[in-house]
Amino acid sequence: MPYPNMEELIRVIAVLRSENGCEWDRKQTHKTLRPNMLEEAYEAVEAIDDNNITELKEELGDVLLQVVLHAQIAKDNGEFDIEDVAKELTKKLIHRHPHVFGGVKVNSTDEILTNWDALKKEEKPERKSAMDGITRGQSALMSAQKISKRAVKTGFEWDSEKSLIECIKSEYREFARTVAEGDKNRMEDEMGDILFATVNLARWHKIDAEQALLHANRKFMTRFRKMEELAVKPLEDYSYEEFDTLWRQAKAAIV
């Protein structure tokens, strides 16, 4: 089945990277485009969160641009091209779905995920530790979630939610001690422990910590904007007590 628009996109990117193309595009490397890849992916996720299908179509195009552009850069360097990318992906998908393309029988999505993990191990025999393969480029929250899930799969888990919550309280107490001591390095270390333990609490309840924090960020910004609307003087002139009252008013004004 031909895909003329996809073929035209690949052609356009090749022209932009050619000697007679765009100077900016010719200068790009995998490394210089790294921020763009992250930004476009997050914008696509935001369109999904907003259930904005029109925006999603556009943002997926921007994500696709990054994929095709990286493939063209690799082709220009004699490394691989977009066909190699598609071939490798197709091979991986077929291998990891033996219940679709093979004779494997499964009874639940849990079995599918178990098989997926086992097949990944077959593909990456060089990975010996459960911690191998954790992507360094993703957000710290996403990394923490993946690290936690990997550890749990080996049986390394709290025996109850109560013990996990007590662990979080313990980390707060340790942080308070380092604050009292004025040790900045240990304060950072203990704050990291608080955040990591909290991510584990989210995982315990099958809550995506990254999405939870993004939701909290949006909620805070919405309430802060409402607070700015309700303010009768510059915010810089508000006392703590006045801020508290204004914040409560902003929360109450938002349904």
Short mmCIF file of C-alpha atoms in Angstrom, two decimals:
data_model
loop_
_atom_site.label_atom_id
_atom_site.label_comp_id
_atom_site.label_asym_id
_atom_site.label_seq_id
_atom_site.Cartn_x
_atom_site.Cartn_y
_atom_site.Cartn_z
CA MET A 1 0.00 0.00 0.00
CA PRO A 2 1.65 3.27 -1.09
CA TYR A 3 1.94 6.22 1.27
CA PRO A 4 2.62 9.21 -1.03
CA ASN A 5 2.53 11.80 1.75
CA MET A 6 5.07 9.86 3.79
CA GLU A 7 7.30 9.49 0.74
CA GLU A 8 6.98 13.21 0.02
CA LEU A 9 7.93 14.03 3.63
CA ILE A 10 11.07 11.92 3.35
CA ARG A 11 11.91 13.62 0.05
CA VAL A 12 11.39 17.12 1.51
CA ILE A 13 13.66 16.37 4.48
CA ALA A 14 16.33 15.06 2.11
CA VAL A 15 16.11 18.28 0.07
CA LEU A 16 16.35 20.43 3.21
CA ARG A 17 19.51 18.55 4.20
CA SER A 18 21.04 18.77 0.71
CA GLU A 19 23.63 21.29 -0.51
CA ASN A 20 20.86 23.39 -2.06
CA GLY A 21 18.63 23.08 0.98
CA CYS A 22 18.37 24.92 4.29
CA GLU A 23 21.53 25.98 6.12
CA TRP A 24 19.93 25.39 9.52
CA ASP A 25 18.80 21.85 8.63
CA ARG A 26 22.24 20.99 7.24
CA LYS A 27 23.90 22.03 10.50
CA GLN A 28 21.76 19.81 12.72
CA THR A 29 23.10 16.70 14.42
CA HIS A 30 21.51 14.05 16.62
CA LYS A 31 22.80 15.94 19.64
CA THR A 32 21.60 19.41 18.62
CA LEU A 33 18.11 18.02 17.97
CA ARG A 34 17.87 16.28 21.35
CA PRO A 35 15.88 19.12 23.02
CA ASN A 36 13.49 19.21 20.05
CA MET A 37 12.72 15.50 20.38
CA LEU A 38 11.82 15.93 24.05
CA GLU A 39 9.80 19.10 23.50
CA GLU A 40 7.75 17.68 20.62
CA ALA A 41 7.01 14.48 22.54
CA TYR A 42 5.78 16.44 25.55
CA GLU A 43 3.62 18.67 23.36
CA ALA A 44 2.02 15.57 21.84
CA VAL A 45 1.35 14.22 25.33
CA GLU A 46 -0.22 17.55 26.30
CA ALA A 47 -2.58 17.31 23.30
CA ILE A 48 -3.54 13.80 24.47
CA ASP A 49 -4.17 15.05 28.00
CA ASP A 50 -6.34 17.88 26.63
CA ASN A 51 -8.18 15.42 24.35
CA ASN A 52 -7.47 17.84 21.49
CA ILE A 53 -7.44 15.65 18.39
CA THR A 54 -6.66 18.53 16.03
CA GLU A 55 -3.64 19.49 18.09
CA LEU A 56 -2.63 15.85 18.42
CA LYS A 57 -2.52 15.43 14.64
CA GLU A 58 -0.22 18.44 14.34
CA GLU A 59 2.00 17.46 17.28
CA LEU A 60 2.38 13.88 16.01
CA GLY A 61 3.56 15.45 12.76
CA ASP A 62 6.22 17.34 14.70
CA VAL A 63 7.28 14.12 16.42
CA LEU A 64 7.42 12.38 13.04
CA LEU A 65 9.56 15.23 11.72
CA GLN A 66 12.12 14.49 14.40
CA VAL A 67 12.17 10.78 13.51
CA VAL A 68 12.58 11.41 9.77
CA LEU A 69 15.15 14.15 10.32
CA HIS A 70 17.27 11.95 12.59
CA ALA A 71 17.03 9.14 10.03
CA GLN A 72 18.14 11.50 7.25
CA ILE A 73 21.10 12.71 9.31
CA ALA A 74 22.10 9.08 9.85
CA LYS A 75 21.73 8.40 6.13
CA ASP A 76 23.92 11.39 5.30
CA ASN A 77 26.51 9.96 7.70
CA GLY A 78 26.32 6.54 6.02
CA GLU A 79 24.90 4.89 9.16
CA PHE A 80 21.27 3.92 8.45
CA ASP A 81 18.12 5.31 6.84
CA ILE A 82 14.38 5.44 7.54
CA GLU A 83 13.87 2.02 5.90
CA ASP A 84 16.32 0.49 8.37
CA VAL A 85 14.42 2.12 11.22
CA ALA A 86 11.10 0.70 9.95
CA LYS A 87 12.63 -2.73 9.32
CA GLU A 88 14.08 -2.94 12.84
CA LEU A 89 10.81 -1.82 14.42
CA THR A 90 8.73 -4.29 12.39
CA LYS A 91 11.05 -7.13 13.33
CA LYS A 92 10.81 -6.18 17.01
CA LEU A 93 7.01 -5.92 16.98
CA ILE A 94 6.57 -9.32 15.35
CA HIS A 95 9.02 -10.94 17.76
CA ARG A 96 7.34 -9.44 20.83
CA HIS A 97 3.82 -10.42 19.75
CA PRO A 98 4.03 -14.21 19.35
CA HIS A 99 0.38 -14.44 20.44
CA VAL A 100 -0.48 -12.55 17.23
CA PHE A 101 2.20 -13.62 14.76
CA GLY A 102 3.03 -17.00 16.27
CA GLY A 103 1.42 -19.93 18.02
CA VAL A 104 1.62 -18.65 21.60
CA LYS A 105 -1.64 -18.63 23.55
CA VAL A 106 -2.32 -16.03 26.24
CA ASN A 107 -5.24 -15.58 28.62
CA SER A 108 -4.73 -12.02 29.85
CA THR A 109 -2.87 -8.76 29.29
CA ASP A 110 -0.69 -9.67 32.29
CA GLU A 111 0.56 -12.73 30.38
CA ILE A 112 1.22 -10.53 27.35
CA LEU A 113 3.35 -8.17 29.45
CA THR A 114 5.19 -11.08 31.08
CA ASN A 115 6.01 -12.52 27.65
CA TRP A 116 7.06 -9.03 26.46
CA ASP A 117 9.59 -8.73 29.29
CA ALA A 118 10.93 -12.24 28.66
CA LEU A 119 11.37 -11.54 24.94
CA LYS A 120 13.14 -8.24 25.69
CA LYS A 121 15.63 -10.20 27.79
CA GLU A 122 16.23 -12.54 24.85
CA GLU A 123 16.93 -9.54 22.60
CA LYS A 124 19.32 -7.95 25.12
CA PRO A 125 21.43 -10.80 26.55
CA GLU A 126 24.15 -8.30 27.49
CA ARG A 127 21.87 -6.86 30.18
CA LYS A 128 22.68 -8.74 33.38
CA SER A 129 21.22 -6.44 36.03
CA ALA A 130 17.55 -5.56 36.46
CA MET A 131 18.76 -1.96 36.39
CA ASP A 132 20.39 -2.27 32.95
CA GLY A 133 18.63 -0.40 30.15
CA ILE A 134 17.10 2.37 32.26
CA THR A 135 17.04 5.39 29.95
CA ARG A 136 19.16 8.26 31.26
CA GLY A 137 17.48 10.83 29.00
CA GLN A 138 14.00 10.62 30.51
CA SER A 139 12.71 12.68 33.42
CA ALA A 140 13.84 11.76 36.91
CA LEU A 141 10.26 10.84 37.90
CA MET A 142 9.88 8.49 34.95
CA SER A 143 13.26 6.91 35.72
CA ALA A 144 12.31 6.46 39.38
CA GLN A 145 9.09 4.70 38.38
CA LYS A 146 10.88 2.35 36.03
CA ILE A 147 13.64 1.61 38.57
CA SER A 148 11.02 0.85 41.22
CA LYS A 149 9.04 -1.46 38.92
CA ARG A 150 12.20 -3.30 37.87
CA ALA A 151 13.16 -3.87 41.51
CA VAL A 152 9.68 -5.11 42.42
CA LYS A 153 9.77 -7.69 39.61
CA THR A 154 12.68 -9.36 41.44
CA GLY A 155 10.60 -9.52 44.65
CA PHE A 156 12.18 -6.46 46.27
CA GLU A 157 9.04 -4.89 47.71
CA TRP A 158 7.63 -3.48 50.96
CA ASP A 159 5.56 -5.98 52.89
CA SER A 160 2.70 -3.48 53.32
CA GLU A 161 1.61 0.03 52.45
CA LYS A 162 2.01 0.92 56.13
CA SER A 163 5.73 0.10 56.06
CA LEU A 164 6.14 2.13 52.86
CA ILE A 165 4.44 5.16 54.40
CA GLU A 166 6.61 4.78 57.49
CA CYS A 167 9.65 4.76 55.20
CA ILE A 168 8.53 8.09 53.70
CA LYS A 169 8.02 9.57 57.19
CA SER A 170 11.47 8.33 58.15
CA GLU A 171 13.00 10.05 55.12
CA TYR A 172 11.31 13.32 56.15
CA ARG A 173 12.79 12.99 59.64
CA GLU A 174 16.23 12.39 58.18
CA PHE A 175 15.84 15.44 55.97
CA ALA A 176 14.86 17.56 58.99
CA ARG A 177 18.03 16.44 60.78
CA THR A 178 20.24 17.45 57.85
CA VAL A 179 18.49 20.84 57.71
CA ALA A 180 19.26 21.34 61.40
CA GLU A 181 22.89 20.43 60.70
CA GLY A 182 23.05 22.80 57.73
CA ASP A 183 24.62 20.14 55.49
CA LYS A 184 23.54 21.13 51.97
CA ASN A 185 24.90 18.01 50.26
CA ARG A 186 23.12 15.67 52.66
CA MET A 187 19.95 17.76 52.38
CA GLU A 188 19.92 17.12 48.62
CA ASP A 189 20.60 13.45 49.19
CA GLU A 190 17.77 13.08 51.69
CA MET A 191 15.36 15.06 49.51
CA GLY A 192 16.10 12.58 46.71
CA ASP A 193 15.22 9.74 49.09
CA ILE A 194 11.91 11.44 49.95
CA LEU A 195 11.00 11.82 46.28
CA PHE A 196 12.02 8.26 45.40
CA ALA A 197 10.03 6.79 48.29
CA THR A 198 7.01 8.90 47.29
CA VAL A 199 7.23 7.58 43.73
CA ASN A 200 7.07 4.08 45.21
CA LEU A 201 3.87 5.01 47.04
CA ALA A 202 2.39 6.15 43.72
CA ARG A 203 3.44 2.86 42.10
CA TRP A 204 1.90 0.92 44.99
CA HIS A 205 -1.45 2.42 44.05
CA LYS A 206 -0.81 2.13 40.30
CA ILE A 207 -0.60 5.93 39.95
CA ASP A 208 1.66 7.39 37.27
CA ALA A 209 3.83 9.79 39.29
CA GLU A 210 4.81 11.78 36.20
CA GLN A 211 1.19 12.35 35.21
CA ALA A 212 0.21 13.08 38.81
CA LEU A 213 2.83 15.83 39.07
CA LEU A 214 1.91 17.25 35.67
CA HIS A 215 -1.70 17.42 36.83
CA ALA A 216 -0.62 19.12 40.06
CA ASN A 217 1.43 21.63 38.04
CA ARG A 218 -1.54 22.51 35.85
CA LYS A 219 -3.84 22.76 38.85
CA PHE A 220 -1.43 25.09 40.65
CA MET A 221 -1.02 27.35 37.60
CA THR A 222 -4.80 27.57 37.14
CA ARG A 223 -5.31 28.52 40.77
CA PHE A 224 -2.41 30.99 40.71
CA ARG A 225 -3.82 32.73 37.65
CA LYS A 226 -7.18 32.99 39.41
CA MET A 227 -5.41 34.42 42.43
CA GLU A 228 -3.80 37.05 40.19
CA GLU A 229 -7.27 37.93 38.84
CA LEU A 230 -8.72 38.30 42.33
CA ALA A 231 -5.84 40.33 43.74
CA VAL A 232 -6.68 43.95 44.57
CA LYS A 233 -3.04 45.02 44.83
CA PRO A 234 0.34 43.74 43.53
CA LEU A 235 1.01 40.25 44.84
CA GLU A 236 4.40 41.40 46.06
CA ASP A 237 2.58 43.56 48.62
CA TYR A 238 0.60 40.69 50.16
CA SER A 239 1.47 39.32 53.58
CA TYR A 240 1.53 35.56 54.25
CA GLU A 241 -1.91 35.73 55.88
CA GLU A 242 -3.32 37.72 52.94
CA PHE A 243 -1.82 35.23 50.49
CA ASP A 244 -3.45 32.37 52.36
CA THR A 245 -6.85 34.06 52.20
CA LEU A 246 -6.43 34.91 48.51
CA TRP A 247 -5.37 31.33 47.72
CA ARG A 248 -8.47 29.96 49.43
CA GLN A 249 -10.63 32.37 47.46
CA ALA A 250 -8.98 31.27 44.22
CA LYS A 251 -9.57 27.59 45.02
CA ALA A 252 -13.21 28.26 45.86
CA ALA A 253 -13.71 30.23 42.63
CA ILE A 254 -12.56 27.32 40.46
CA VAL A 255 -15.14 24.57 40.08
#
